[in-house]
mmCIF file of C-alpha atoms in Angstrom:
data_model
loop_
_atom_site.group_PDB
_atom_site.id
_atom_site.type_symbol
_atom_site.label_atom_id
_atom_site.label_comp_id
_atom_site.label_asym_id
_atom_site.label_seq_id
_atom_site.Cartn_x
_atom_site.Cartn_y
_atom_site.Cartn_z
ATOM 1 C CA MET Z 1 22.538 -8.867 11.950
ATOM 2 C CA ARG Z 2 26.190 -9.132 10.981
ATOM 3 C CA LEU Z 3 27.796 -6.671 8.567
ATOM 4 C CA VAL Z 4 31.076 -7.608 6.948
ATOM 5 C CA ILE Z 5 32.920 -5.476 4.419
ATOM 6 C CA ALA Z 6 35.614 -7.561 2.775
ATOM 7 C CA ARG Z 7 37.642 -8.065 -0.351
ATOM 8 C CA CYS Z 8 36.430 -11.417 -1.579
ATOM 9 C CA SER Z 9 35.458 -13.625 -4.481
ATOM 10 C CA VAL Z 10 32.210 -15.560 -4.580
ATOM 11 C CA ASP Z 11 31.273 -18.817 -6.300
ATOM 12 C CA TYR Z 12 27.828 -20.360 -6.507
ATOM 13 C CA ALA Z 13 27.474 -24.122 -6.982
ATOM 14 C CA GLY Z 14 23.997 -25.478 -7.572
ATOM 15 C CA ARG Z 15 21.640 -25.791 -10.504
ATOM 16 C CA LEU Z 16 24.138 -23.619 -12.390
ATOM 17 C CA SER Z 17 27.517 -22.050 -11.671
ATOM 18 C CA ALA Z 18 28.259 -18.377 -11.156
ATOM 19 C CA HIS Z 19 31.436 -16.533 -10.246
ATOM 20 C CA LEU Z 20 32.101 -13.070 -8.811
ATOM 21 C CA PRO Z 21 35.779 -12.114 -9.152
ATOM 22 C CA SER Z 22 37.706 -10.474 -6.348
ATOM 23 C CA ALA Z 23 36.355 -7.089 -5.242
ATOM 24 C CA THR Z 24 35.371 -5.204 -2.102
ATOM 25 C CA ARG Z 25 31.809 -6.087 -1.133
ATOM 26 C CA LEU Z 26 29.309 -5.995 1.708
ATOM 27 C CA LEU Z 27 28.310 -9.364 3.165
ATOM 28 C CA LEU Z 28 24.999 -9.204 5.005
ATOM 29 C CA ILE Z 29 24.198 -12.095 7.364
ATOM 30 C CA LYS Z 30 20.755 -11.886 8.953
ATOM 31 C CA ALA Z 31 19.412 -13.586 12.063
ATOM 32 C CA ASP Z 32 17.252 -15.875 9.915
ATOM 33 C CA GLY Z 33 20.441 -17.388 8.485
ATOM 34 C CA SER Z 34 20.255 -15.763 5.070
ATOM 35 C CA LEU Z 35 23.351 -14.283 3.465
ATOM 36 C CA SER Z 36 23.515 -11.748 0.657
ATOM 37 C CA VAL Z 37 26.441 -10.212 -1.221
ATOM 38 C CA HIS Z 38 26.180 -6.533 -2.140
ATOM 39 C CA ALA Z 39 28.146 -4.090 -4.290
ATOM 40 C CA ASP Z 40 28.078 -0.326 -3.928
ATOM 41 C CA ASP Z 41 25.374 0.034 -6.589
ATOM 42 C CA ARG Z 42 22.256 -1.840 -7.838
ATOM 43 C CA ALA Z 43 20.146 -0.243 -5.097
ATOM 44 C CA TYR Z 44 18.767 -2.976 -2.806
ATOM 45 C CA LYS Z 45 19.391 -5.922 -5.139
ATOM 46 C CA PRO Z 46 22.268 -8.224 -4.105
ATOM 47 C CA LEU Z 47 24.853 -9.663 -6.487
ATOM 48 C CA ASN Z 48 24.170 -13.112 -5.090
ATOM 49 C CA TRP Z 49 22.425 -14.535 -2.058
ATOM 50 C CA MET Z 50 21.316 -17.643 -0.203
ATOM 51 C CA SER Z 51 17.823 -17.713 1.277
ATOM 52 C CA PRO Z 52 17.001 -19.417 4.584
ATOM 53 C CA PRO Z 53 17.068 -22.033 5.876
ATOM 54 C CA CYS Z 54 20.797 -22.331 5.329
ATOM 55 C CA SER Z 55 23.982 -22.743 7.327
ATOM 56 C CA LEU Z 56 27.267 -20.822 7.327
ATOM 57 C CA LYS Z 57 30.573 -22.549 7.960
ATOM 58 C CA GLU Z 58 33.734 -20.434 8.389
ATOM 59 C CA THR Z 59 37.190 -22.015 8.239
ATOM 60 C CA GLU Z 60 40.500 -20.720 9.581
ATOM 61 C CA ASP Z 61 41.748 -20.014 6.068
ATOM 62 C CA ASN Z 62 38.885 -17.488 5.591
ATOM 63 C CA LEU Z 63 36.736 -19.686 3.427
ATOM 64 C CA TRP Z 64 33.001 -19.261 4.005
ATOM 65 C CA THR Z 65 30.599 -21.943 2.795
ATOM 66 C CA VAL Z 66 26.870 -21.261 2.889
ATOM 67 C CA THR Z 67 24.704 -24.329 2.236
ATOM 68 C CA ASN Z 68 20.923 -24.469 1.866
ATOM 69 C CA LYS Z 69 18.589 -27.440 2.378
ATOM 70 C CA ALA Z 70 18.819 -28.352 -1.324
ATOM 71 C CA GLY Z 71 22.587 -28.725 -1.051
ATOM 72 C CA GLU Z 72 23.353 -25.623 -3.111
ATOM 73 C CA GLN Z 73 26.394 -23.687 -1.916
ATOM 74 C CA LEU Z 74 27.667 -20.153 -1.911
ATOM 75 C CA ILE Z 75 31.437 -20.255 -1.418
ATOM 76 C CA ILE Z 76 33.059 -16.981 -0.363
ATOM 77 C CA THR Z 77 36.838 -16.670 -0.372
ATOM 78 C CA ILE Z 78 37.813 -13.857 2.002
ATOM 79 C CA GLU Z 79 41.041 -12.045 1.110
ATOM 80 C CA GLU Z 80 40.813 -9.151 3.557
ATOM 81 C CA ILE Z 81 38.214 -8.066 6.129
ATOM 82 C CA LEU Z 82 37.811 -4.300 6.377
ATOM 83 C CA HIS Z 83 34.897 -4.252 8.798
ATOM 84 C CA ASP Z 84 33.048 -6.867 10.866
ATOM 85 C CA SER Z 85 30.262 -5.953 13.292
ATOM 86 C CA SER Z 86 27.104 -7.524 14.718
ATOM 87 C CA HIS Z 87 23.943 -5.704 15.787
ATOM 88 C CA GLU Z 88 20.733 -6.823 17.525
ATOM 89 C CA LEU Z 89 17.847 -5.196 15.685
ATOM 90 C CA GLY Z 90 15.034 -6.845 17.617
ATOM 91 C CA VAL Z 91 11.533 -7.561 16.272
ATOM 92 C CA ASP Z 92 10.531 -5.186 13.490
ATOM 93 C CA PRO Z 93 6.994 -3.722 13.764
ATOM 94 C CA GLY Z 94 6.548 -3.906 9.998
ATOM 95 C CA LEU Z 95 5.777 -1.313 7.370
ATOM 96 C CA ILE Z 96 3.093 1.251 8.103
ATOM 97 C CA LYS Z 97 2.072 2.809 4.812
ATOM 98 C CA ASP Z 98 1.302 6.492 4.651
ATOM 99 C CA GLY Z 99 -1.913 7.248 2.854
ATOM 100 C CA VAL Z 100 -3.585 3.859 3.214
ATOM 101 C CA GLU Z 101 -7.325 3.622 2.666
ATOM 102 C CA ALA Z 102 -8.183 3.782 6.389
ATOM 103 C CA HIS Z 103 -6.258 7.028 6.752
ATOM 104 C CA LEU Z 104 -7.806 8.475 3.600
ATOM 105 C CA GLN Z 105 -11.210 7.577 4.994
ATOM 106 C CA GLU Z 106 -10.448 9.339 8.268
ATOM 107 C CA LEU Z 107 -9.182 12.457 6.512
ATOM 108 C CA LEU Z 108 -12.120 12.656 4.103
ATOM 109 C CA ALA Z 109 -14.619 12.170 6.941
ATOM 110 C CA ASP Z 110 -13.137 15.276 8.580
ATOM 111 C CA ARG Z 111 -13.222 17.207 5.304
ATOM 112 C CA MET Z 112 -16.729 16.665 3.949
ATOM 113 C CA GLU Z 113 -16.479 19.951 2.053
ATOM 114 C CA VAL Z 114 -14.205 18.163 -0.399
ATOM 115 C CA LEU Z 115 -17.309 16.321 -1.606
ATOM 116 C CA GLY Z 116 -19.418 19.462 -1.748
ATOM 117 C CA ASP Z 117 -20.581 22.510 0.197
ATOM 118 C CA GLY Z 118 -22.849 21.604 3.070
ATOM 119 C CA TRP Z 119 -22.225 17.850 2.899
ATOM 120 C CA THR Z 120 -22.383 16.135 6.282
ATOM 121 C CA LEU Z 121 -21.097 12.832 7.588
ATOM 122 C CA VAL Z 122 -23.600 10.180 8.647
ATOM 123 C CA ARG Z 123 -21.107 7.504 9.613
ATOM 124 C CA ARG Z 124 -17.780 5.959 8.727
ATOM 125 C CA GLU Z 125 -17.799 2.190 8.147
ATOM 126 C CA TYR Z 126 -21.589 2.194 7.756
ATOM 127 C CA PRO Z 127 -22.622 -1.429 8.438
ATOM 128 C CA THR Z 128 -24.564 -3.480 5.909
ATOM 129 C CA ALA Z 129 -25.186 -7.195 5.560
ATOM 130 C CA ILE Z 130 -22.717 -7.337 2.640
ATOM 131 C CA GLY Z 131 -19.942 -5.357 4.310
ATOM 132 C CA PRO Z 132 -19.229 -1.883 5.687
ATOM 133 C CA VAL Z 133 -19.526 1.175 3.440
ATOM 134 C CA ASP Z 134 -16.457 3.393 3.864
ATOM 135 C CA ILE Z 135 -18.460 6.601 4.304
ATOM 136 C CA LEU Z 136 -22.183 7.325 4.276
ATOM 137 C CA CYS Z 137 -22.996 11.020 4.040
ATOM 138 C CA ARG Z 138 -25.704 13.507 3.026
ATOM 139 C CA ASP Z 139 -25.616 16.408 0.640
ATOM 140 C CA SER Z 140 -27.337 19.735 1.319
ATOM 141 C CA SER Z 141 -29.851 19.752 -1.568
ATOM 142 C CA GLY Z 142 -32.859 18.792 0.510
ATOM 143 C CA THR Z 143 -34.894 18.384 -2.661
ATOM 144 C CA VAL Z 144 -35.346 14.630 -2.867
ATOM 145 C CA LEU Z 145 -38.649 13.103 -1.722
ATOM 146 C CA THR Z 146 -39.059 9.432 -0.883
ATOM 147 C CA VAL Z 147 -42.851 9.734 -1.176
ATOM 148 C CA GLU Z 148 -44.498 12.059 -3.660
ATOM 149 C CA THR Z 149 -46.716 13.983 -1.272
ATOM 150 C CA ASP Z 150 -46.566 17.470 0.179
ATOM 151 C CA SER Z 151 -46.982 16.041 3.678
ATOM 152 C CA VAL Z 152 -43.499 14.558 3.569
ATOM 153 C CA PRO Z 153 -40.704 17.122 4.073
ATOM 154 C CA PRO Z 154 -37.803 17.142 1.634
ATOM 155 C CA ARG Z 155 -34.815 15.102 2.773
ATOM 156 C CA PRO Z 156 -31.155 15.421 1.756
ATOM 157 C CA ARG Z 157 -29.832 12.797 -0.618
ATOM 158 C CA HIS Z 158 -27.570 10.120 0.837
ATOM 159 C CA TRP Z 159 -24.264 9.157 -0.738
ATOM 160 C CA ALA Z 160 -22.136 6.050 -0.311
ATOM 161 C CA VAL Z 161 -18.416 6.769 -0.699
ATOM 162 C CA GLU Z 162 -15.991 3.983 -1.581
ATOM 163 C CA ILE Z 163 -12.350 4.921 -0.908
ATOM 164 C CA LYS Z 164 -9.350 3.355 -2.638
ATOM 165 C CA ARG Z 165 -5.695 4.213 -3.095
ATOM 166 C CA ARG Z 166 -6.044 3.216 -6.749
ATOM 167 C CA ALA Z 167 -9.560 2.597 -7.987
ATOM 168 C CA THR Z 168 -10.071 -0.176 -10.519
ATOM 169 C CA ILE Z 169 -13.113 -1.878 -12.016
ATOM 170 C CA ASP Z 170 -13.292 -4.082 -8.909
ATOM 171 C CA GLY Z 171 -13.858 -0.949 -6.811
ATOM 172 C CA VAL Z 172 -16.706 0.130 -9.095
ATOM 173 C CA GLU Z 173 -18.324 -3.292 -8.818
ATOM 174 C CA GLN Z 174 -17.983 -3.214 -5.028
ATOM 175 C CA LEU Z 175 -19.624 0.204 -4.795
ATOM 176 C CA THR Z 176 -22.381 -0.893 -7.197
ATOM 177 C CA ARG Z 177 -23.258 -3.781 -4.865
ATOM 178 C CA TYR Z 178 -23.438 -1.394 -1.905
ATOM 179 C CA LEU Z 179 -25.689 1.006 -3.808
ATOM 180 C CA GLU Z 180 -28.066 -1.750 -4.888
ATOM 181 C CA TYR Z 181 -28.348 -2.875 -1.268
ATOM 182 C CA LEU Z 182 -28.665 0.581 0.313
ATOM 183 C CA ASN Z 183 -31.318 1.718 -2.139
ATOM 184 C CA ARG Z 184 -33.630 -1.014 -0.827
ATOM 185 C CA ASP Z 185 -33.732 0.889 2.478
ATOM 186 C CA THR Z 186 -36.559 3.433 2.228
ATOM 187 C CA THR Z 187 -35.048 5.473 5.059
ATOM 188 C CA LEU Z 188 -31.936 6.066 2.967
ATOM 189 C CA ALA Z 189 -32.999 5.888 -0.679
ATOM 190 C CA PRO Z 190 -32.185 7.354 -3.044
ATOM 191 C CA VAL Z 191 -28.486 6.742 -2.422
ATOM 192 C CA GLY Z 192 -25.860 7.966 -4.875
ATOM 193 C CA GLY Z 193 -22.305 6.731 -5.198
ATOM 194 C CA VAL Z 194 -18.897 8.402 -5.057
ATOM 195 C CA LEU Z 195 -15.719 6.557 -6.020
ATOM 196 C CA ALA Z 196 -12.899 8.437 -4.264
ATOM 197 C CA ALA Z 197 -9.246 7.499 -4.802
ATOM 198 C CA GLN Z 198 -5.758 8.897 -5.181
ATOM 199 C CA SER Z 199 -5.838 7.579 -8.744
ATOM 200 C CA ILE Z 200 -8.611 6.094 -10.859
ATOM 201 C CA ALA Z 201 -7.981 3.717 -13.741
ATOM 202 C CA PRO Z 202 -9.484 4.953 -17.033
ATOM 203 C CA GLN Z 203 -11.612 1.821 -17.393
ATOM 204 C CA ALA Z 204 -12.921 2.238 -13.846
ATOM 205 C CA ARG Z 205 -13.844 5.866 -14.500
ATOM 206 C CA THR Z 206 -15.687 4.940 -17.704
ATOM 207 C CA LEU Z 207 -17.676 2.184 -15.981
ATOM 208 C CA ALA Z 208 -18.429 4.335 -12.928
ATOM 209 C CA GLU Z 209 -19.691 7.276 -14.974
ATOM 210 C CA ASP Z 210 -21.774 4.933 -17.119
ATOM 211 C CA ARG Z 211 -23.485 3.753 -13.915
ATOM 212 C CA GLY Z 212 -24.036 7.274 -12.634
ATOM 213 C CA ILE Z 213 -21.292 7.028 -10.016
ATOM 214 C CA ARG Z 214 -19.339 10.206 -9.335
ATOM 215 C CA CYS Z 215 -15.516 9.964 -9.476
ATOM 216 C CA LEU Z 216 -13.313 12.021 -7.184
ATOM 217 C CA VAL Z 217 -9.503 12.101 -7.193
ATOM 218 C CA LEU Z 218 -8.160 12.728 -3.690
ATOM 219 C CA ASP Z 219 -5.099 14.873 -3.042
ATOM 220 C CA TYR Z 220 -3.584 13.278 0.047
ATOM 221 C CA ASP Z 221 -1.401 16.283 0.971
ATOM 222 C CA GLU Z 222 -4.302 18.676 0.542
ATOM 223 C CA LEU Z 223 -6.500 16.517 2.767
ATOM 224 C CA ARG Z 224 -3.797 16.759 5.429
ATOM 225 C CA GLY Z 225 -3.670 20.533 4.991
ATOM 226 C CA ILE Z 226 -0.108 20.500 3.678
ATOM 227 C CA ASP Z 227 -0.759 21.852 0.219
ATOM 228 C CA LYS Z 228 -3.864 24.001 -0.004
ATOM 229 C CA ALA Z 229 -4.944 25.032 -3.473
ATOM 230 C CA GLU Z 230 -5.884 28.536 -2.324
ATOM 231 C CA ASP Z 231 -2.309 29.164 -1.177
ATOM 232 C CA ARG Z 232 -0.830 28.464 -4.600
ATOM 233 C CA LEU Z 233 0.119 31.209 -7.026
ATOM 234 C CA PHE Z 234 -0.467 28.929 -10.014
#
């Protein structure tokens, strides 16, 4: 990547014309050939840019011409260069989001008490023929019978937990399909549903509750033990 801070003017010639009068700006030239012109505001958004593939031609009279495959040009007239440096950044590993669904699943599996006292984990990514259920767990009621006879001991109820960052109607429909499938298994049924997310859309909550699915809003920091409710004064 090449970073150039220069006093310059910029003209764009293509489907329309645009002109940036003389000012001090940052010119950012990336290894993919793209060039963008930045001011000291507007956050990340450039004043003008040329996307790859494109070519940069520099002349001795400090005229830069950037041309893309469509023949459009960004013409930069350099008046004074204040800084010019190049840096090898290497291959970027990409963005790793904090609080993604897999991490929420892992945290919730370690904190079954968030779902209720005495709840226990059966398995994460419980396999079914229509896809894996994020979490299958049991509550501690022990009052549900699969067969109405005294010879069969009471068995805890099973729960399928679907985890989302933001739960929408699609998440409710997905969990509904899992519940319909799991409740055909006499070794598991009856299976209840929990829609767990950092935020739940109002329409999703309404549909879930109408179908008897429990909704649970997850506090990511609290799951990580950063902000425990019992430690708060208010």
